[in-house]
Structures are given as C-alpha cells and as structure tokens.
Amino acid sequence: MKEQNIYILGIESSCDDTAASVIHNGKILSNVVATQKIHEEFGGVVPELASRAHQQNIVPVVHQALKKANITKEQLHAVAFTRGPGLMGSLLVGTSFAKSLAYGLNIPLIDVNHMQAHILAHFIDEEGFDKPPFPFLAMTISGGHTQIVRVDSYFDMTVIGETIDDAVGEAFDKSGKILGLGYPAGPEIDKRAKLGNPKAFKFTKPKVDGLNFSFSGFKTAVLYFIQREVKANPNFIEENLNDICASIQYTIIGILIDKLKLATKETGISHIAIGGGVSANSGIRQALKDGEQKFGWTTYVPKFEFTTDNAAMIAIVGYLKFLEEDFAEQDVVASARLKI
Ligand code: KG4
Ligand code: ZN
C-alpha cells in the first residue's frame, strides 16, 4: 500500500527524554524533546524520577508536537510508540499514553523498537543528508547502547556486535565523573580533547573477541590511573585535564574504529551509518571521515536532532510500518529488553 498523505505521531519515552514528533509521509513536521534535567545532580539517570517526569511531560510534549506540525489529533493516521528496550517505568508511560490515544481516535497503534529506530532515523527525508544504501553497517553509540548492526533492509537487521557491559557513552560519562566533570561528561571531554595531547597517557584497550565491546574495564583503568597519579601529585587532574581527556577520547575512538574495521572486513560491507548521542563526538566524526580515505568507507551521520534520543526516529519507523500495515494490538506490552 502506498498512500500519499499520511500523518503519524511518534512518541518516545524509553529513558530520560520525553519526546513527540509528527511525520508527514517521510518528512518531519515537528520534533519536540523535553530533556529531564533532574538527573544531572545525581550523575546518572534515576529510573523512578524519570518515569515521574515522563508523566508530567507527556501531555504538553504531544500537544506541542501537534501544534508545531499545525495539525489536529483528528488528522492523525496512526500513533507509533517506543515499546523497548529501555527503563520499564519510563516505557510504560509512553506505551499507555499511545494506546489510549490510538484507541480514543480509533486509529492504528504501531509499536517501535528503539534500536531499530536509531538506525532508521537515517531514512528521514532531510535536505543535505544522504540515505545509506542496503546493505550497510549501523553503529549505534550512546549513553545506553553500543551496537554494530548489519542492515539488509528496513526490517531485516542482525546485531553482529554489542557491548557486554557498559555502553560507550558511559565510558565517557564515568571517566568524566572520576575527573570531577559534570554529567553527562561526553561533550566536555570532547571540548577539552581538542586542546590536549591524545598520546600523553596510554590506556590499554580491552581485549574482547569478535565484534563485541567492553567498557567497564576501561573505566576502572582510568580510575586506578587517576588515583595513582593524584597520590603522587594532588594537582595532577587540574594540571593535565586536557591531556587526560584527549587520551581517554583517543583510546575510546580506537576501540570503536578497530571494531568497525573488523566488521567491514568480515561482512565486506563498507557503507557505515552511525547514530546515538556519542556520534556527536568530533573525534569520532573525524576518524570516520579519515576512514573514507584510508579504508574506502562511505559514512553516514544523521542530522544531530535525529541522532540523540528523539521521537522523529519513532515516527519514521511508524511511517514505514504503516505502509506495510504492520500494526500492534491494544494488548501489546512494553518490553525493557526488547531485541532487534
Ligand atoms: O543518545 P543520547 O542523547 O541518550 C542516550 O544515552 O540514549 O546519548 C547521550 C550520551 C551521553 O553519554 C553523552 O555523554 C554522550 O552521549 N555524548 C557525547 C558527546 N555528546 C553527547 N560523548 C562524547 N562526545 C560528545 N560530543
Ligand atoms: Zn537511544
């Protein structure tokens, strides 16, 4: 079925962002995100506070998304929502809201896998951004995820590598915490890394077989290194902060690029699409660009607002599933560990 005038509302509430977006065919009309500031003082997301904040935010966020798109809820053809993976309490808010709205409007309900959505965000129509051709490799890197996925078509995806413990964003954030930086520390480490020497300090890369990742040992290595140096010189962090940040970032980028090299070698696929908040990192972007020259890659980075947690990516999946009439029933349940 190919209809030409489809409006779909997307709702995302899997972690600490309450988001809603309206898509008209493949084009985003509104993309509203309420980021929960409450977690900053705790240095990480507090699940109970997240779900409470979603409850407060969801009605105004959806209202704003419809208003910005300049449509009424009666014009919607379907409601798409994040079913998982994510924090259960957070997912329940978006799931219940989407179910009631679709039921009240008597329109289809569409369940969306958050990890698929990060990947399919590349298919939002946006001037100046190319869509990757199938098959391609998608690397999703954020505070909650680290995966390499082989994508053969919109809904034919295979996870070929993922973290066995922490996500790469956590490696940035937890290292930043050790250094006394605010949460999330990724952007600050990125900024300081530009002013420092990436080879000033050496951190060993974790040894993990195949295409999987591990970052918990890295964080511990940073902790022990800092403890040791601070013991010898209490001002070590202040005196070397830019170099430490540059060295941490350099090591993390090395880990990601090594695995991408292996993935392209094993699959023979050289189109690489990245997504997730960590893809904002300027060093990673540069390393991917360098990979185009060095390894013959073609790389795809979506518009930033579609790469951190957002509802536009849920809306585009909603649209693609709508075209296939792939709808959910009212008894669909949220799933914290939903797999691709
Ligand atoms: O996708 P996102 O907004 O939310 C989820 O975690 O799902 O990603 C947030 C993560 C945080 O860990 C943050 O530190 C990291 O993305 N991040 C960065 C940069 N900007 C955001 N990490 C490194 N460099 C950046 N420029
Ligand atoms: Zn995410």
Short mmCIF file of C-alpha atoms and ligand atoms in Angstrom, two decimals:
data_model
loop_
_atom_site.label_atom_id
_atom_site.label_comp_id
_atom_site.label_asym_id
_atom_site.label_seq_id
_atom_site.Cartn_x
_atom_site.Cartn_y
_atom_site.Cartn_z
CA MET A 1 0.00 0.00 0.00
CA LYS A 2 1.37 3.40 -0.93
CA GLU A 3 -0.66 6.31 0.37
CA GLN A 4 0.47 9.83 -0.16
CA ASN A 5 -0.91 11.88 2.68
CA ILE A 6 -0.06 10.13 5.90
CA TYR A 7 0.35 11.87 9.28
CA ILE A 8 1.80 9.82 12.11
CA LEU A 9 2.54 10.79 15.70
CA GLY A 10 5.69 9.24 17.22
CA ILE A 11 6.20 9.00 20.98
CA GLU A 12 9.49 8.20 22.71
CA SER A 13 9.89 7.68 26.47
CA SER A 14 12.47 4.90 26.88
CA CYS A 15 14.98 6.70 29.10
CA ASP A 16 15.17 10.32 30.28
CA ASP A 17 13.79 12.20 27.28
CA THR A 18 10.05 12.66 26.78
CA ALA A 19 9.60 13.24 23.06
CA ALA A 20 6.87 13.54 20.42
CA SER A 21 7.07 14.13 16.70
CA VAL A 22 4.71 14.38 13.74
CA ILE A 23 5.80 12.99 10.39
CA HIS A 24 4.03 13.71 7.11
CA ASN A 25 4.99 10.91 4.73
CA GLY A 26 8.80 10.79 5.14
CA LYS A 27 9.23 14.39 6.28
CA ILE A 28 9.34 15.55 9.89
CA LEU A 29 6.95 18.41 10.70
CA SER A 30 7.76 18.66 14.41
CA ASN A 31 10.28 17.12 16.78
CA VAL A 32 9.77 18.07 20.41
CA VAL A 33 12.03 16.79 23.19
CA ALA A 34 11.75 17.53 26.91
CA THR A 35 15.09 16.51 28.39
CA GLN A 36 14.88 15.76 32.09
CA LYS A 37 17.35 17.96 33.95
CA ILE A 38 16.56 16.35 37.31
CA HIS A 39 19.17 13.59 36.77
CA GLU A 40 22.15 15.93 36.48
CA GLU A 41 22.56 16.31 40.23
CA PHE A 42 22.69 12.51 40.62
CA GLY A 43 25.33 11.98 37.92
CA GLY A 44 23.13 9.49 36.05
CA VAL A 45 19.53 8.62 35.25
CA VAL A 46 17.36 7.75 38.29
CA PRO A 47 14.62 5.44 36.90
CA GLU A 48 11.89 6.36 39.39
CA LEU A 49 12.39 10.09 38.82
CA ALA A 50 12.45 9.52 35.05
CA SER A 51 9.07 7.83 34.96
CA ARG A 52 7.54 10.54 37.16
CA ALA A 53 8.91 13.26 34.87
CA HIS A 54 7.53 11.43 31.79
CA GLN A 55 4.08 11.50 33.38
CA GLN A 56 4.34 15.25 33.84
CA ASN A 57 5.78 15.92 30.39
CA ILE A 58 3.91 13.65 28.04
CA VAL A 59 0.68 15.62 27.58
CA PRO A 60 2.34 19.03 26.99
CA VAL A 61 5.02 17.47 24.72
CA VAL A 62 2.45 15.74 22.49
CA HIS A 63 0.31 18.87 22.46
CA GLN A 64 3.29 20.94 21.34
CA ALA A 65 4.27 18.44 18.63
CA LEU A 66 0.77 18.61 17.10
CA LYS A 67 0.71 22.40 17.39
CA LYS A 68 4.12 22.81 15.73
CA ALA A 69 3.05 20.47 12.93
CA ASN A 70 -0.07 22.60 12.56
CA ILE A 71 -2.46 19.66 12.63
CA THR A 72 -5.16 18.41 14.98
CA LYS A 73 -5.09 14.95 16.53
CA GLU A 74 -8.09 14.01 14.36
CA GLN A 75 -5.85 14.31 11.28
CA LEU A 76 -3.51 11.56 12.52
CA HIS A 77 -3.49 8.20 10.72
CA ALA A 78 -1.64 6.26 13.43
CA VAL A 79 0.21 6.54 16.74
CA ALA A 80 3.69 4.99 16.97
CA PHE A 81 5.48 4.50 20.29
CA THR A 82 8.69 3.03 21.70
CA ARG A 83 7.93 -0.44 23.06
CA GLY A 84 11.53 -1.08 24.19
CA PRO A 85 14.31 -1.54 25.05
CA GLY A 86 14.62 0.91 27.92
CA LEU A 87 13.64 1.56 31.52
CA MET A 88 10.38 -0.21 32.33
CA GLY A 89 8.80 2.65 34.29
CA SER A 90 9.65 5.10 31.51
CA LEU A 91 8.42 2.84 28.71
CA LEU A 92 5.10 2.26 30.49
CA VAL A 93 4.23 5.96 30.36
CA GLY A 94 4.66 6.26 26.57
CA THR A 95 3.06 2.88 25.92
CA SER A 96 -0.07 3.59 27.99
CA PHE A 97 -0.42 7.05 26.54
CA ALA A 98 -0.07 5.84 22.92
CA LYS A 99 -2.56 3.02 23.47
CA SER A 100 -5.21 5.32 24.92
CA LEU A 101 -4.74 7.95 22.23
CA ALA A 102 -4.95 5.43 19.36
CA TYR A 103 -7.98 3.81 20.98
CA GLY A 104 -9.70 7.16 21.53
CA LEU A 105 -9.08 8.25 17.94
CA ASN A 106 -9.86 4.79 16.57
CA ILE A 107 -6.65 4.66 14.51
CA PRO A 108 -3.88 2.04 14.30
CA LEU A 109 -1.25 1.68 17.01
CA ILE A 110 2.32 0.91 15.92
CA ASP A 111 5.00 -0.49 18.25
CA VAL A 112 8.60 0.52 17.55
CA ASN A 113 11.91 -0.97 18.64
CA HIS A 114 14.09 1.91 19.91
CA MET A 115 17.31 0.40 18.50
CA GLN A 116 15.80 -0.09 15.05
CA ALA A 117 14.59 3.49 15.24
CA HIS A 118 18.11 4.85 15.90
CA ILE A 119 19.12 3.13 12.64
CA LEU A 120 16.08 4.02 10.55
CA ALA A 121 16.48 7.70 11.53
CA HIS A 122 18.78 7.74 8.51
CA PHE A 123 15.68 7.41 6.30
CA ILE A 124 14.04 10.66 7.37
CA ASP A 125 13.82 12.98 4.35
CA GLU A 126 16.24 15.79 5.10
CA GLU A 127 17.98 18.04 2.63
CA GLY A 128 21.75 17.59 2.61
CA PHE A 129 21.63 14.13 4.24
CA ASP A 130 22.04 11.01 2.10
CA LYS A 131 20.31 7.76 2.96
CA PRO A 132 22.59 4.72 3.22
CA PRO A 133 22.07 2.02 0.56
CA PHE A 134 21.37 -1.58 1.65
CA PRO A 135 23.23 -3.48 2.90
CA PHE A 136 25.02 -1.20 5.36
CA LEU A 137 26.51 -1.41 8.83
CA ALA A 138 24.97 0.71 11.58
CA MET A 139 26.91 1.58 14.70
CA THR A 140 24.67 2.91 17.46
CA ILE A 141 26.67 4.59 20.22
CA SER A 142 25.07 6.40 23.15
CA GLY A 143 24.75 6.50 26.93
CA GLY A 144 22.61 3.37 26.79
CA HIS A 145 23.79 1.49 23.71
CA THR A 146 26.79 0.24 21.79
CA GLN A 147 25.94 -2.00 18.85
CA ILE A 148 27.07 -2.83 15.35
CA VAL A 149 24.16 -4.00 13.22
CA ARG A 150 24.10 -5.41 9.72
CA VAL A 151 21.12 -3.84 7.93
CA ASP A 152 19.88 -5.68 4.83
CA SER A 153 16.55 -3.88 4.52
CA TYR A 154 14.32 -1.70 6.72
CA PHE A 155 13.28 -4.58 8.94
CA ASP A 156 15.95 -7.16 8.24
CA MET A 157 18.63 -6.33 10.79
CA THR A 158 21.18 -8.53 12.55
CA VAL A 159 23.19 -7.47 15.59
CA ILE A 160 26.76 -8.56 14.83
CA GLY A 161 28.43 -6.92 17.83
CA GLU A 162 27.46 -5.23 21.08
CA THR A 163 28.78 -4.29 24.48
CA ILE A 164 28.94 -7.00 27.08
CA ASP A 165 28.83 -4.44 29.92
CA ASP A 166 28.86 -0.60 29.83
CA ALA A 167 27.85 1.50 26.83
CA VAL A 168 30.44 3.76 25.21
CA GLY A 169 28.62 6.89 26.47
CA GLU A 170 29.03 5.53 29.99
CA ALA A 171 32.78 5.21 29.37
CA PHE A 172 32.81 8.95 28.63
CA ASP A 173 30.46 9.87 31.47
CA LYS A 174 32.05 7.68 34.15
CA SER A 175 35.57 8.77 33.20
CA GLY A 176 34.32 12.36 33.39
CA LYS A 177 32.90 11.74 36.85
CA ILE A 178 36.29 10.45 38.04
CA LEU A 179 37.79 13.70 36.74
CA GLY A 180 35.16 15.78 38.55
CA LEU A 181 33.34 16.87 35.37
CA GLY A 182 29.55 17.38 35.28
CA TYR A 183 27.02 14.89 33.88
CA PRO A 184 26.91 13.96 31.06
CA ALA A 185 30.65 14.45 30.58
CA GLY A 186 30.93 13.41 26.91
CA PRO A 187 30.60 16.92 25.41
CA GLU A 188 33.10 18.40 27.92
CA ILE A 189 35.65 15.65 27.27
CA ASP A 190 35.23 16.29 23.53
CA LYS A 191 35.83 20.03 24.01
CA ARG A 192 38.90 19.56 26.19
CA ALA A 193 40.30 16.79 23.99
CA LYS A 194 40.70 19.33 21.19
CA LEU A 195 43.18 21.22 23.39
CA GLY A 196 45.14 18.22 24.65
CA ASN A 197 47.65 15.63 23.51
CA PRO A 198 45.91 12.31 22.71
CA LYS A 199 49.12 10.38 23.28
CA ALA A 200 50.04 11.97 26.62
CA PHE A 201 48.76 8.97 28.61
CA LYS A 202 48.24 5.43 27.49
CA PHE A 203 45.24 3.29 28.46
CA THR A 204 45.16 -0.32 27.36
CA LYS A 205 42.27 -1.30 25.14
CA PRO A 206 40.06 -4.12 26.46
CA LYS A 207 40.52 -7.43 24.72
CA VAL A 208 37.14 -8.71 23.61
CA ASP A 209 36.71 -11.35 20.94
CA GLY A 210 34.96 -10.69 17.66
CA LEU A 211 32.80 -7.63 17.24
CA ASN A 212 31.70 -7.25 20.86
CA PHE A 213 32.76 -4.40 23.12
CA SER A 214 33.59 -4.00 26.79
CA PHE A 215 33.99 -0.67 28.57
CA SER A 216 33.76 -1.48 32.27
CA GLY A 217 37.47 -2.40 32.49
CA PHE A 218 38.39 0.83 30.74
CA LYS A 219 36.57 2.91 33.35
CA THR A 220 38.40 1.02 36.12
CA ALA A 221 41.72 1.58 34.36
CA VAL A 222 41.02 5.33 34.29
CA LEU A 223 40.08 5.25 37.98
CA TYR A 224 43.27 3.45 39.08
CA PHE A 225 45.44 5.64 36.89
CA ILE A 226 43.95 8.83 38.36
CA GLN A 227 44.16 7.53 41.95
CA ARG A 228 47.82 6.65 41.48
CA GLU A 229 48.76 9.96 39.87
CA VAL A 230 46.81 12.08 42.37
CA LYS A 231 48.59 10.32 45.22
CA ALA A 232 51.91 11.45 43.76
CA ASN A 233 50.65 14.92 42.78
CA PRO A 234 47.38 16.21 44.29
CA ASN A 235 47.08 18.73 41.43
CA PHE A 236 47.51 16.10 38.72
CA ILE A 237 43.97 16.41 37.34
CA GLU A 238 43.91 20.22 37.13
CA GLU A 239 47.40 20.35 35.63
CA ASN A 240 46.72 17.73 32.96
CA LEU A 241 42.97 17.81 32.37
CA ASN A 242 43.06 18.47 28.60
CA ASP A 243 45.70 15.79 28.03
CA ILE A 244 43.78 13.27 30.14
CA CYS A 245 40.56 13.99 28.21
CA ALA A 246 42.37 13.75 24.86
CA SER A 247 43.96 10.43 25.86
CA ILE A 248 40.66 8.96 27.09
CA GLN A 249 38.87 10.01 23.91
CA TYR A 250 41.70 8.74 21.70
CA THR A 251 41.52 5.30 23.34
CA ILE A 252 37.72 5.08 23.06
CA ILE A 253 37.80 6.10 19.40
CA GLY A 254 40.50 3.49 18.76
CA ILE A 255 38.28 0.79 20.26
CA LEU A 256 35.31 1.78 18.05
CA ILE A 257 37.33 2.12 14.85
CA ASP A 258 39.13 -1.22 15.39
CA LYS A 259 35.77 -2.99 15.64
CA LEU A 260 34.39 -1.18 12.60
CA LYS A 261 37.45 -2.23 10.61
CA LEU A 262 36.88 -5.82 11.62
CA ALA A 263 33.15 -5.59 10.84
CA THR A 264 33.76 -4.23 7.33
CA LYS A 265 36.37 -6.93 6.75
CA GLU A 266 34.10 -9.75 7.94
CA THR A 267 30.99 -8.59 6.07
CA GLY A 268 32.54 -6.98 3.00
CA ILE A 269 30.20 -4.01 3.58
CA SER A 270 31.79 -0.57 3.54
CA HIS A 271 28.75 1.70 4.00
CA ILE A 272 28.73 2.76 7.65
CA ALA A 273 25.90 4.70 9.31
CA ILE A 274 26.28 5.94 12.86
CA GLY A 275 23.74 7.14 15.40
CA GLY A 276 23.28 7.85 19.13
CA GLY A 277 24.46 10.77 21.27
CA VAL A 278 28.15 9.78 21.14
CA SER A 279 28.11 10.24 17.36
CA ALA A 280 28.25 13.98 18.16
CA ASN A 281 31.86 13.47 19.20
CA SER A 282 34.13 15.47 16.92
CA GLY A 283 36.99 12.98 17.19
CA ILE A 284 34.75 10.09 16.13
CA ARG A 285 33.41 12.10 13.21
CA GLN A 286 36.95 12.89 12.11
CA ALA A 287 38.06 9.25 12.47
CA LEU A 288 35.12 8.15 10.29
CA LYS A 289 35.98 10.75 7.65
CA ASP A 290 39.60 9.56 7.73
CA GLY A 291 38.27 6.01 7.26
CA GLU A 292 36.75 7.11 3.94
CA GLN A 293 40.25 7.87 2.65
CA LYS A 294 42.13 5.13 4.46
CA PHE A 295 39.74 2.19 4.18
CA GLY A 296 37.36 3.15 1.36
CA TRP A 297 34.36 3.59 3.69
CA THR A 298 31.32 5.68 2.90
CA THR A 299 29.97 7.11 6.15
CA TYR A 300 26.55 8.50 7.06
CA VAL A 301 25.85 10.70 10.07
CA PRO A 302 22.25 11.90 10.51
CA LYS A 303 21.19 15.39 11.49
CA PHE A 304 22.05 15.78 15.17
CA GLU A 305 18.47 16.23 16.43
CA PHE A 306 17.60 12.82 14.91
CA THR A 307 20.55 11.01 16.45
CA THR A 308 20.18 11.56 20.21
CA ASP A 309 17.02 10.09 21.75
CA ASN A 310 14.09 11.66 19.88
CA ALA A 311 10.62 10.85 18.59
CA ALA A 312 11.26 11.69 14.92
CA MET A 313 13.05 8.35 14.64
CA ILE A 314 9.99 6.64 16.16
CA ALA A 315 7.72 8.48 13.71
CA ILE A 316 9.75 7.39 10.64
CA VAL A 317 9.57 3.76 11.73
CA GLY A 318 5.85 4.29 12.34
CA TYR A 319 5.50 5.55 8.79
CA LEU A 320 7.45 2.63 7.28
CA LYS A 321 5.41 0.11 9.29
CA PHE A 322 2.17 1.92 8.39
CA LEU A 323 2.94 1.40 4.70
CA GLU A 324 3.25 -2.32 5.42
CA GLU A 325 0.13 -2.29 7.62
CA ASP A 326 2.23 -3.73 10.42
CA PHE A 327 0.12 -2.68 13.39
CA ALA A 328 0.09 -3.57 17.11
CA GLU A 329 -2.88 -4.79 19.11
CA GLN A 330 -4.21 -3.00 22.19
CA ASP A 331 -2.78 -5.76 24.42
CA VAL A 332 0.85 -5.02 23.36
CA VAL A 333 3.15 -4.62 26.38
CA ALA A 334 6.32 -2.61 26.95
CA SER A 335 9.50 -4.69 26.90
CA ALA A 336 12.60 -3.44 28.74
CA ARG A 337 14.90 -5.92 26.99
CA LEU A 338 13.36 -5.94 23.54
CA LYS A 339 15.86 -7.20 20.95
CA ILE A 340 16.35 -6.16 17.34
O1 KG4 B 1 21.64 9.35 22.60
P1 KG4 B 1 21.79 10.06 23.89
O2 KG4 B 1 21.37 11.50 23.94
O3 KG4 B 1 20.99 9.33 25.02
C1 KG4 B 1 21.15 8.00 25.36
O4 KG4 B 1 22.07 7.71 26.14
O5 KG4 B 1 20.38 7.14 24.83
O6 KG4 B 1 23.33 9.93 24.31
C2 KG4 B 1 23.83 10.54 25.48
C3 KG4 B 1 25.30 10.16 25.59
C4 KG4 B 1 25.93 10.58 26.89
O7 KG4 B 1 26.68 9.51 27.40
C5 KG4 B 1 26.84 11.75 26.49
O8 KG4 B 1 27.96 11.90 27.31
C6 KG4 B 1 27.22 11.33 25.10
O9 KG4 B 1 26.05 10.80 24.53
N1 KG4 B 1 27.69 12.46 24.29
C7 KG4 B 1 28.97 12.59 23.87
C8 KG4 B 1 29.04 13.81 23.15
N2 KG4 B 1 27.81 14.38 23.15
C9 KG4 B 1 26.99 13.53 23.84
N3 KG4 B 1 30.03 11.79 24.05
C10 KG4 B 1 31.19 12.18 23.51
N4 KG4 B 1 31.34 13.34 22.81
C11 KG4 B 1 30.31 14.17 22.61
N5 KG4 B 1 30.47 15.30 21.91
ZN ZN B 2 18.72 5.70 22.41
#
